């Protein structure tokens, strides 16, 4: 005859995690469990009212844990009520064994454990029930342990393991394995709670780089379970979120924040490869951004008003670039060049096309910068007119003819413009007279003549020209090229002559020029009739008595030929007896209508003291001579 049982007991709800009281609840739960297995009292088969009572009692028992201000209820497993009639004991044993084989251990009154508990309630020495309950406990231990080790669907697995642990705790509260398993369940529950909290934080973008949020929760989970894959995945997700922040910041050119976020990401876990890859991506963003700013800046510089926007691009690039970035260096260098040289570069050589199809004289770009102009107070041979020494700065470079203007250059001007220079109109100029060894007025001499009145070579520097002749040539050349040519200012001339040096002479402080450095009055120079200079550089000879063809000697440090010798040269300034109140920006010091002008630079017949870098001299504006020529500058 089959055993009579009450209707199937209701399954237990899954217990929720309790983060603060779980350790205390574990101990209290054990204390509230009955020492022997607490089975429901066995009653004779009951009628319908009894079955209704059993149905109502087939729920999980509850233990209330009181505190000062609140109470918490903790679930216990209460076996479903089972009623076994006296003549149904054998059948109940068979039903329990069958349920065990089918894996139905505790869910309802027909399961193995409730049946064995009911049998032991009838007879505490029922060996079959004792043995069966022992087998059920072992199986529950194994199944619960397997659930806790399941890598996937941890939440469901831990919920089921928790239910099984409650059953084990009810039937074997003193078993060490059960207690150990219960601790594992509680740790797993707490880890799941931390993981769930961390995932909620991630969804809310509370990553926790400041010590709170997702990272903290996942680390708490790993502290409970170092092998918790879900927590490790959570930390990886938090790291990825921080990396995304870094990359998003980089895309908005906020590389300071990008670096901060990436540094925070590097603290999350030991993932050097991931961080290194992210760093490379951010640096690619930086490089692409800098390349874009450089290219846009260079395009700006190609437009007439592009300097200001190009500088703004440079400011943006400097803000995001690492020190020494070559791309930023390219843009800075190009802006620097445009600022100081326009479309040119320092030392660039060029010549402008003329309207008649020819080319103007060769020019070279003089670097911008500053220098100390004039002679020092203690400089030997200096005059008051060369003082006081004062600082002059050129914020922009300028182009200067590489050599003095040649006879060929001047001829093109005269023939094209039908000009009549001063010496041509006047019919005479000052030449060197070989017979007397003096400079004398000679008829029939003009720009076509050499130092001695003979016809000049086309490559000779043009001489016998007044300052106004030189200015008229500059006006003509400006009209021919569409560029602005003019005589150099006195400051520009001395700046170009010194070429970065600061000595007494253009070559330094040595009292004798370096060999073949220029056309100066040398003690070894000899005239066609054998004359020698009375006041000359001892031991120096350049092989010329008179001006040499332009470019016959080595250029100075800035690529200019003959600027310190060969011919003295007209400059744009009017004569002033000193440099007091002289312009500091290098502009010509010019008074309209002035007749006394300035010549600069040594010449083939100057005394050594007149070859000094600071030497200057006053000349009437109508003067023409075999010792004076000129060169031009052009704005860039």
PDB file of C-alpha atoms in Angstrom, residues 243 247 262 271-284:
ATOM      1  CA  UNK A 243      40.344  53.865 -22.291  1.00  0.00           C
ATOM      2  CA  UNK A 247      40.358  58.232 -26.673  1.00  0.00           C
ATOM      3  CA  UNK A 262      44.858  56.356 -19.610  1.00  0.00           C
ATOM      4  CA  UNK A 271      47.144  44.627 -18.723  1.00  0.00           C
ATOM      5  CA  UNK A 272      50.241  46.283 -20.135  1.00  0.00           C
ATOM      6  CA  UNK A 273      49.501  45.152 -23.691  1.00  0.00           C
ATOM      7  CA  UNK A 274      46.017  46.665 -23.636  1.00  0.00           C
ATOM      8  CA  UNK A 275      47.303  49.941 -22.228  1.00  0.00           C
ATOM      9  CA  UNK A 276      50.193  49.985 -24.690  1.00  0.00           C
ATOM     10  CA  UNK A 277      47.763  49.484 -27.589  1.00  0.00           C
ATOM     11  CA  UNK A 278      45.548  52.279 -26.259  1.00  0.00           C
ATOM     12  CA  UNK A 279      48.578  54.539 -25.899  1.00  0.00           C
ATOM     13  CA  UNK A 280      49.525  53.880 -29.517  1.00  0.00           C
ATOM     14  CA  UNK A 281      45.979  54.693 -30.670  1.00  0.00           C
ATOM     15  CA  UNK A 282      45.975  57.950 -28.713  1.00  0.00           C
ATOM     16  CA  UNK A 283      49.393  58.863 -30.065  1.00  0.00           C
ATOM     17  CA  UNK A 284      48.108  58.168 -33.580  1.00  0.00           C
TER      18      UNK A 284
END
